[in-house]
Amino acid sequence: MSSTASVAKNLISKVKLNDGVEMPLFGLGVYLIKDNCEHLIHAALDKGYRLLDTAELYHNEAGVGDGLKKSGLAREDVFIVSKWFPSNEGAEGAKKALSTCLKNLKSDYVDLYLLHAPQGGKCAEAYRALLDCKKNKQIRSLGVSNFGVHHLEAMEKLGLEAPSVNQIELHPWQQKTDIVDYCRKKGIAVMGYSPLAKGNKVKDETVRKIAQKLNKTPGQVLIRWSVQHGFITIPKTSNESRLEENADVFNWTIPDEDMNILVMNT
Ligand SMILES: NC(=O)c1ccc[n+]([C@@H]2O[C@H](COP(=O)([O-])OP(=O)(O)OC[C@H]3O[C@@H](n4cnc5c(N)ncnc54)[C@H](OP(=O)(O)O)[C@@H]3O)[C@@H](O)[C@H]2O)c1
Ligand SMILES: *[C@@H]1O[C@H](CO)[C@@H](O)[C@H](O)[C@H]1NC(C)=O
Ligand SMILES: *[C@@H]1O[C@H](CO)[C@@H](O)[C@H](O)[C@H]1NC(C)=O
């Protein structure tokens, strides 16, 4: 099976994953969002965001759950992603982490659960245990993060069902065409993280010039780059006014000539 890139047209545009689940292509990353998490999630949902990306590591799964409750939206209207670093506890560790995640989210299920990275030594055991949790409907889709081609090939050799998503760092300084092409060939949806290069590149001269020409902000140009590549993308902001700025990336395009310039050396 192969999946072509889907370019989001608005905040509710979705992509159909290899297990049939439909996932929004655009959302909010919540890394480093702490004290104001509940409030910010509520604000993002009010502005039309429908995908939220958290993790055990971020210590804000509970804030995400609280923000969703506060918004008054139905659980099924919002797509929640969380992740967990495989540990040497293997299957037991995975089940324990998921159960804590669901308690924090105050939900019976998480929409997408990711192995946060190919580490811990017992990834395959953890993955198999989580496939069972998917059967139990505690997880709608199962995926991975920070997996390279050789990690996915190793999974395939073990006869493991392909993940639905691979979440990897993607922006003009991290193009990763080998793993992107591999995932697309295998029908694994590509989800990019750090679309703003963690905020480090909004002052970059090349990006700034393109932004000026298009009458957009540098942040919008970087986010649009991910949208236009057909990546599921999750720009993070803890600044309420940027929630709108970052989501205003659907009714304009970066011309090909500028996309070609935005292939940057690290
Ligand atoms: N799977 C993984 O291993 C992994 C790793 C890293 C990240 N992630 C996920 O991806 C999400 C996004 O990545 P990220 O948080 O690393 O970085 P990012 O989204 O690339 O950048 C966030 C930074 O950019 C700033 N920013 C946001 N919008 C801006 C704008 N319009 N103009 C200028 N600056 C702006 C933010 O500051 P303010 O908050 O002050 O606006 C923050 O400092 C994370 O939150 C997390 O959900 C996953
Ligand atoms: C929030 O974002 C706006 C731009 O939309 C910026 O002017 C302001 O300085 C930011 N606030 C903080 C606290 O970073
Ligand atoms: C594009 O969408 C934004 C809202 O996201 C809106 O403010 C703006 O007017 C739209 N521009 C055009 C040209 O339709």
CSV table of C-alpha atoms and ligand atoms in Angstrom, one decimal:
chain,number,residue,atom,x,y,z
A,1,MET,CA,0.0,0.0,0.0
A,2,SER,CA,1.2,3.5,-0.6
A,3,SER,CA,-0.1,6.8,0.6
A,4,THR,CA,0.3,10.1,-1.2
A,5,ALA,CA,0.9,13.3,0.6
A,6,SER,CA,-2.3,15.1,1.6
A,7,VAL,CA,-2.1,18.9,1.8
A,8,ALA,CA,-4.4,20.3,4.5
A,9,LYS,CA,-7.0,22.8,3.3
A,10,ASN,CA,-8.1,23.8,6.8
A,11,LEU,CA,-8.0,22.9,10.5
A,12,ILE,CA,-10.3,19.9,10.0
A,13,SER,CA,-8.7,18.4,6.9
A,14,LYS,CA,-7.9,14.8,7.6
A,15,VAL,CA,-5.8,11.9,6.3
A,16,LYS,CA,-6.9,8.3,6.3
A,17,LEU,CA,-4.3,6.2,8.1
A,18,ASN,CA,-3.4,2.6,7.0
A,19,ASP,CA,-5.9,1.2,9.6
A,20,GLY,CA,-8.8,3.3,8.3
A,21,VAL,CA,-8.7,5.8,11.2
A,22,GLU,CA,-9.0,9.5,10.0
A,23,MET,CA,-6.6,11.9,11.6
A,24,PRO,CA,-6.4,15.7,11.3
A,25,LEU,CA,-3.4,17.0,9.4
A,26,PHE,CA,-2.8,20.0,11.6
A,27,GLY,CA,-2.6,20.5,15.3
A,28,LEU,CA,-0.9,21.9,18.4
A,29,GLY,CA,2.3,20.5,19.9
A,30,VAL,CA,2.2,20.9,23.7
A,31,TYR,CA,5.9,20.3,24.6
A,32,LEU,CA,6.9,22.7,27.4
A,33,ILE,CA,3.4,23.9,28.0
A,34,LYS,CA,2.9,23.5,31.7
A,35,ASP,CA,1.0,25.8,34.1
A,36,ASN,CA,-1.3,27.3,31.5
A,37,CYS,CA,-2.0,24.0,29.7
A,38,GLU,CA,-5.7,23.6,30.4
A,39,HIS,CA,-6.3,27.3,29.4
A,40,LEU,CA,-4.2,27.1,26.3
A,41,ILE,CA,-5.8,23.8,25.1
A,42,HIS,CA,-9.2,25.4,25.6
A,43,ALA,CA,-8.2,28.4,23.6
A,44,ALA,CA,-6.8,26.3,20.8
A,45,LEU,CA,-9.9,24.2,20.6
A,46,ASP,CA,-12.0,27.4,20.5
A,47,LYS,CA,-10.0,28.6,17.6
A,48,GLY,CA,-10.7,25.3,15.7
A,49,TYR,CA,-7.6,23.2,16.4
A,50,ARG,CA,-8.6,19.5,16.5
A,51,LEU,CA,-5.3,17.6,17.0
A,52,LEU,CA,-3.3,17.8,20.2
A,53,ASP,CA,0.2,16.2,20.5
A,54,THR,CA,1.3,15.4,24.1
A,55,ALA,CA,3.6,12.8,25.7
A,56,GLU,CA,4.3,11.2,29.1
A,57,LEU,CA,7.6,13.2,29.0
A,58,TYR,CA,5.8,16.5,28.7
A,59,HIS,CA,3.9,16.0,32.0
A,60,ASN,CA,0.8,17.7,30.7
A,61,GLU,CA,-1.4,14.9,29.6
A,62,ALA,CA,-3.7,15.8,32.5
A,63,GLY,CA,-3.8,19.5,31.3
A,64,VAL,CA,-4.8,18.3,27.8
A,65,GLY,CA,-7.6,16.2,29.3
A,66,ASP,CA,-8.8,19.2,31.4
A,67,GLY,CA,-8.6,21.6,28.5
A,68,LEU,CA,-10.7,19.3,26.4
A,69,LYS,CA,-13.3,19.0,29.2
A,70,LYS,CA,-13.4,22.8,29.6
A,71,SER,CA,-14.0,23.3,25.9
A,72,GLY,CA,-17.2,21.4,26.0
A,73,LEU,CA,-16.4,19.5,22.8
A,74,ALA,CA,-17.2,15.9,22.5
A,75,ARG,CA,-14.3,13.5,23.0
A,76,GLU,CA,-14.6,12.2,19.5
A,77,ASP,CA,-14.3,15.7,18.0
A,78,VAL,CA,-10.7,15.9,19.1
A,79,PHE,CA,-7.8,13.7,18.1
A,80,ILE,CA,-5.2,13.2,20.9
A,81,VAL,CA,-1.7,11.9,20.4
A,82,SER,CA,0.5,10.7,23.2
A,83,LYS,CA,3.8,8.9,23.4
A,84,TRP,CA,5.9,6.9,25.8
A,85,PHE,CA,9.6,5.9,25.8
A,86,PRO,CA,9.9,2.1,25.7
A,87,SER,CA,11.7,0.9,28.9
A,88,ASN,CA,13.3,-2.3,29.9
A,89,GLU,CA,10.0,-3.3,31.3
A,90,GLY,CA,8.8,-4.1,27.8
A,91,ALA,CA,5.1,-5.2,27.6
A,92,GLU,CA,4.3,-4.5,31.2
A,93,GLY,CA,5.9,-1.0,31.0
A,94,ALA,CA,3.8,-0.2,27.9
A,95,LYS,CA,0.5,-1.3,29.5
A,96,LYS,CA,1.3,0.7,32.7
A,97,ALA,CA,2.2,3.8,30.8
A,98,LEU,CA,-0.9,3.6,28.6
A,99,SER,CA,-3.1,3.1,31.6
A,100,THR,CA,-1.6,6.2,33.3
A,101,CYS,CA,-2.0,8.2,30.1
A,102,LEU,CA,-5.7,7.3,29.9
A,103,LYS,CA,-6.2,8.3,33.5
A,104,ASN,CA,-4.5,11.6,32.9
A,105,LEU,CA,-6.5,12.3,29.8
A,106,LYS,CA,-9.7,11.2,31.6
A,107,SER,CA,-10.6,9.2,28.6
A,108,ASP,CA,-11.2,5.5,27.7
A,109,TYR,CA,-8.9,5.7,24.8
A,110,VAL,CA,-6.1,7.7,23.1
A,111,ASP,CA,-6.5,8.3,19.3
A,112,LEU,CA,-2.8,7.7,18.5
A,113,TYR,CA,-0.1,6.3,20.8
A,114,LEU,CA,3.5,6.4,19.7
A,115,LEU,CA,6.7,4.6,20.8
A,116,HIS,CA,8.5,7.9,21.5
A,117,ALA,CA,11.9,6.6,20.2
A,118,PRO,CA,13.5,3.3,19.1
A,119,GLN,CA,15.1,2.7,22.5
A,120,GLY,CA,14.8,0.8,25.7
A,121,GLY,CA,15.8,-2.6,24.2
A,122,LYS,CA,12.3,-4.0,24.3
A,123,CYS,CA,10.5,-2.1,21.6
A,124,ALA,CA,9.1,-5.2,19.9
A,125,GLU,CA,7.6,-6.5,23.1
A,126,ALA,CA,6.1,-3.1,23.9
A,127,TYR,CA,4.7,-2.8,20.4
A,128,ARG,CA,3.0,-6.2,20.5
A,129,ALA,CA,1.5,-5.3,23.9
A,130,LEU,CA,0.2,-2.0,22.5
A,131,LEU,CA,-1.3,-3.9,19.5
A,132,ASP,CA,-3.4,-5.8,22.0
A,133,CYS,CA,-4.4,-2.5,23.6
A,134,LYS,CA,-5.5,-1.4,20.2
A,135,LYS,CA,-7.7,-4.5,19.9
A,136,ASN,CA,-9.2,-3.6,23.3
A,137,LYS,CA,-9.9,-0.1,21.9
A,138,GLN,CA,-7.7,1.7,24.4
A,139,ILE,CA,-5.7,2.9,21.3
A,140,ARG,CA,-7.3,3.8,18.0
A,141,SER,CA,-4.0,3.9,16.0
A,142,LEU,CA,-0.5,2.8,16.9
A,143,GLY,CA,2.6,4.5,15.7
A,144,VAL,CA,6.2,5.3,16.3
A,145,SER,CA,8.4,8.3,16.5
A,146,ASN,CA,12.1,9.0,15.6
A,147,PHE,CA,12.3,5.7,13.7
A,148,GLY,CA,14.7,5.5,10.8
A,149,VAL,CA,14.4,3.2,7.8
A,150,HIS,CA,16.5,0.4,9.5
A,151,HIS,CA,14.2,0.5,12.5
A,152,LEU,CA,11.1,0.0,10.4
A,153,GLU,CA,12.8,-2.7,8.3
A,154,ALA,CA,13.7,-4.5,11.5
A,155,MET,CA,10.0,-4.3,12.6
A,156,GLU,CA,8.9,-5.7,9.3
A,157,LYS,CA,11.4,-8.6,9.6
A,158,LEU,CA,9.9,-9.5,12.9
A,159,GLY,CA,6.5,-9.7,11.2
A,160,LEU,CA,5.1,-6.8,13.2
A,161,GLU,CA,2.1,-4.9,11.7
A,162,ALA,CA,3.3,-1.6,10.2
A,163,PRO,CA,2.8,1.4,12.4
A,164,SER,CA,0.2,3.9,11.2
A,165,VAL,CA,2.4,7.0,11.7
A,166,ASN,CA,6.0,7.8,12.1
A,167,GLN,CA,6.6,11.2,13.8
A,168,ILE,CA,10.0,12.7,13.0
A,169,GLU,CA,11.7,16.1,13.0
A,170,LEU,CA,11.0,17.9,9.7
A,171,HIS,CA,11.7,21.4,8.6
A,172,PRO,CA,13.8,23.0,5.9
A,173,TRP,CA,17.0,22.1,7.8
A,174,GLN,CA,15.8,18.5,8.4
A,175,GLN,CA,14.4,17.2,5.1
A,176,LYS,CA,15.0,13.4,5.8
A,177,THR,CA,13.9,12.4,2.3
A,178,ASP,CA,15.0,8.8,2.8
A,179,ILE,CA,12.7,8.1,5.7
A,180,VAL,CA,9.9,10.2,4.3
A,181,ASP,CA,10.0,8.3,1.0
A,182,TYR,CA,10.2,5.0,2.7
A,183,CYS,CA,7.2,5.7,4.9
A,184,ARG,CA,5.1,6.9,2.0
A,185,LYS,CA,6.0,3.8,0.0
A,186,LYS,CA,4.9,1.6,3.0
A,187,GLY,CA,1.7,3.5,3.7
A,188,ILE,CA,2.9,5.0,7.0
A,189,ALA,CA,1.7,8.5,7.5
A,190,VAL,CA,4.5,11.1,8.0
A,191,MET,CA,4.0,13.4,11.0
A,192,GLY,CA,6.6,16.2,11.3
A,193,TYR,CA,7.6,17.7,14.6
A,194,SER,CA,9.4,21.0,15.3
A,195,PRO,CA,8.1,22.7,12.1
A,196,LEU,CA,9.5,26.0,13.4
A,197,ALA,CA,12.9,24.3,14.1
A,198,LYS,CA,12.1,24.8,17.8
A,199,GLY,CA,11.8,28.5,17.2
A,200,ASN,CA,15.5,28.8,16.3
A,201,LYS,CA,15.0,29.7,12.6
A,202,VAL,CA,12.3,32.4,12.6
A,203,LYS,CA,15.0,35.0,12.2
A,204,ASP,CA,16.8,33.2,9.4
A,205,GLU,CA,17.5,35.6,6.5
A,206,THR,CA,16.2,33.4,3.7
A,207,VAL,CA,13.0,32.6,5.5
A,208,ARG,CA,12.6,36.3,6.5
A,209,LYS,CA,12.9,37.4,2.8
A,210,ILE,CA,10.4,34.9,1.6
A,211,ALA,CA,8.0,35.9,4.3
A,212,GLN,CA,8.3,39.5,3.4
A,213,LYS,CA,7.7,38.8,-0.2
A,214,LEU,CA,4.5,36.8,0.6
A,215,ASN,CA,3.4,39.2,3.3
A,216,LYS,CA,3.4,36.5,5.9
A,217,THR,CA,5.4,36.0,9.1
A,218,PRO,CA,8.5,33.7,9.1
A,219,GLY,CA,6.7,31.3,11.4
A,220,GLN,CA,3.9,31.0,8.9
A,221,VAL,CA,6.3,30.3,6.1
A,222,LEU,CA,7.9,27.5,8.0
A,223,ILE,CA,4.6,26.0,9.0
A,224,ARG,CA,3.3,26.3,5.4
A,225,TRP,CA,6.4,24.5,4.2
A,226,SER,CA,5.3,21.4,6.3
A,227,VAL,CA,1.7,21.7,5.2
A,228,GLN,CA,2.7,22.0,1.5
A,229,HIS,CA,4.9,18.9,1.8
A,230,GLY,CA,1.8,17.0,3.0
A,231,PHE,CA,3.2,16.3,6.5
A,232,ILE,CA,0.9,16.1,9.5
A,233,THR,CA,2.2,19.1,11.5
A,234,ILE,CA,2.0,20.3,15.1
A,235,PRO,CA,3.6,23.7,15.6
A,236,LYS,CA,3.9,24.5,19.3
A,237,THR,CA,3.1,27.8,20.9
A,238,SER,CA,2.2,28.8,24.4
A,239,ASN,CA,1.3,32.3,23.1
A,240,GLU,CA,-2.4,32.6,22.5
A,241,SER,CA,-2.1,35.2,19.8
A,242,ARG,CA,0.2,32.9,17.8
A,243,LEU,CA,-2.4,30.2,17.9
A,244,GLU,CA,-4.2,32.1,15.1
A,245,GLU,CA,-1.1,33.2,13.3
A,246,ASN,CA,0.2,29.6,13.1
A,247,ALA,CA,-3.1,28.3,11.8
A,248,ASP,CA,-3.4,30.9,9.1
A,249,VAL,CA,-1.5,28.8,6.6
A,250,PHE,CA,-4.2,27.2,4.4
A,251,ASN,CA,-5.4,29.8,1.8
A,252,TRP,CA,-2.0,30.7,0.3
A,253,THR,CA,1.0,28.8,-1.1
A,254,ILE,CA,4.7,29.2,-1.2
A,255,PRO,CA,5.7,29.3,-4.9
A,256,ASP,CA,7.8,26.4,-6.2
A,257,GLU,CA,10.8,28.6,-6.7
A,258,ASP,CA,10.8,29.5,-3.0
A,259,MET,CA,10.1,25.9,-1.9
A,260,ASN,CA,13.2,25.0,-3.9
A,261,ILE,CA,15.2,27.6,-2.0
A,262,LEU,CA,13.9,26.2,1.3
A,263,VAL,CA,16.2,23.2,1.2
A,264,MET,CA,18.7,24.3,3.7
A,265,ASN,CA,22.0,23.0,5.0
A,266,THR,CA,22.2,22.4,8.7
B,1,LIG,N1,8.5,13.0,18.9
B,1,LIG,C1,9.4,13.7,19.4
B,1,LIG,O1,10.5,13.2,19.8
B,1,LIG,C2,9.3,15.2,19.4
B,1,LIG,C3,10.4,16.1,19.6
B,1,LIG,C4,10.2,17.5,19.6
B,1,LIG,C5,8.9,18.0,19.5
B,1,LIG,N2,7.8,17.1,19.3
B,1,LIG,C6,6.4,17.6,19.2
B,1,LIG,O2,6.4,18.6,18.2
B,1,LIG,C7,5.9,19.8,18.7
B,1,LIG,C8,6.5,21.0,18.0
B,1,LIG,O3,7.9,21.0,18.1
B,1,LIG,P1,8.7,22.0,19.1
B,1,LIG,O4,7.9,22.3,20.3
B,1,LIG,O5,10.0,21.3,19.4
B,1,LIG,O6,9.1,23.2,18.3
B,1,LIG,P2,8.4,24.1,17.2
B,1,LIG,O7,7.0,23.9,17.1
B,1,LIG,O8,9.2,24.0,15.9
B,1,LIG,O9,8.8,25.6,17.7
B,1,LIG,C9,8.2,26.1,19.0
B,1,LIG,C10,9.0,27.3,19.3
B,1,LIG,O10,8.7,28.3,18.3
B,1,LIG,C11,8.1,29.5,19.0
B,1,LIG,N3,7.0,29.9,18.0
B,1,LIG,C12,5.8,29.4,17.8
B,1,LIG,N4,5.1,30.0,16.9
B,1,LIG,C13,5.9,31.1,16.5
B,1,LIG,C14,5.7,32.1,15.5
B,1,LIG,N5,4.6,32.2,14.8
B,1,LIG,N6,6.7,33.0,15.4
B,1,LIG,C15,7.9,32.9,16.1
B,1,LIG,N7,8.1,31.9,17.0
B,1,LIG,C16,7.1,31.0,17.2
B,1,LIG,C17,7.5,29.0,20.3
B,1,LIG,O11,7.5,30.0,21.2
B,1,LIG,P3,6.2,30.4,22.0
B,1,LIG,O12,5.6,29.2,22.7
B,1,LIG,O13,6.6,31.5,22.9
B,1,LIG,O14,5.2,30.9,20.9
B,1,LIG,C18,8.5,27.9,20.6
B,1,LIG,O15,9.7,28.5,21.2
B,1,LIG,C19,6.2,19.7,20.2
B,1,LIG,O16,5.4,20.6,21.0
B,1,LIG,C20,5.9,18.3,20.4
B,1,LIG,O17,4.5,18.1,20.5
B,1,LIG,C21,8.0,15.8,19.3
B,2,LIG,C1,3.1,36.6,21.5
B,2,LIG,O1,3.1,36.7,20.1
B,2,LIG,C2,3.1,38.0,19.6
B,2,LIG,C3,3.0,37.9,18.1
B,2,LIG,O2,1.8,37.3,17.6
B,2,LIG,C4,4.3,38.8,20.0
B,2,LIG,O3,4.2,40.1,19.6
B,2,LIG,C5,4.4,38.8,21.5
B,2,LIG,O4,5.6,39.4,21.9
B,2,LIG,C6,4.4,37.3,22.0
B,2,LIG,N1,4.3,37.3,23.5
B,2,LIG,C7,5.3,36.7,24.2
B,2,LIG,C8,5.1,36.7,25.7
B,2,LIG,O5,6.2,36.1,23.7
B,3,LIG,C1,-7.2,33.4,4.7
B,3,LIG,O1,-7.7,32.9,5.9
B,3,LIG,C2,-7.6,33.8,7.0
B,3,LIG,C3,-8.1,33.1,8.3
B,3,LIG,O2,-7.4,31.9,8.5
B,3,LIG,C4,-8.4,35.1,6.8
B,3,LIG,O3,-8.2,36.0,7.8
B,3,LIG,C5,-8.0,35.7,5.5
B,3,LIG,O4,-8.9,36.8,5.2
B,3,LIG,C6,-8.1,34.7,4.3
B,3,LIG,N1,-7.5,35.3,3.1
B,3,LIG,C7,-8.0,35.1,1.9
B,3,LIG,C8,-7.3,35.8,0.8
B,3,LIG,O5,-9.0,34.5,1.7
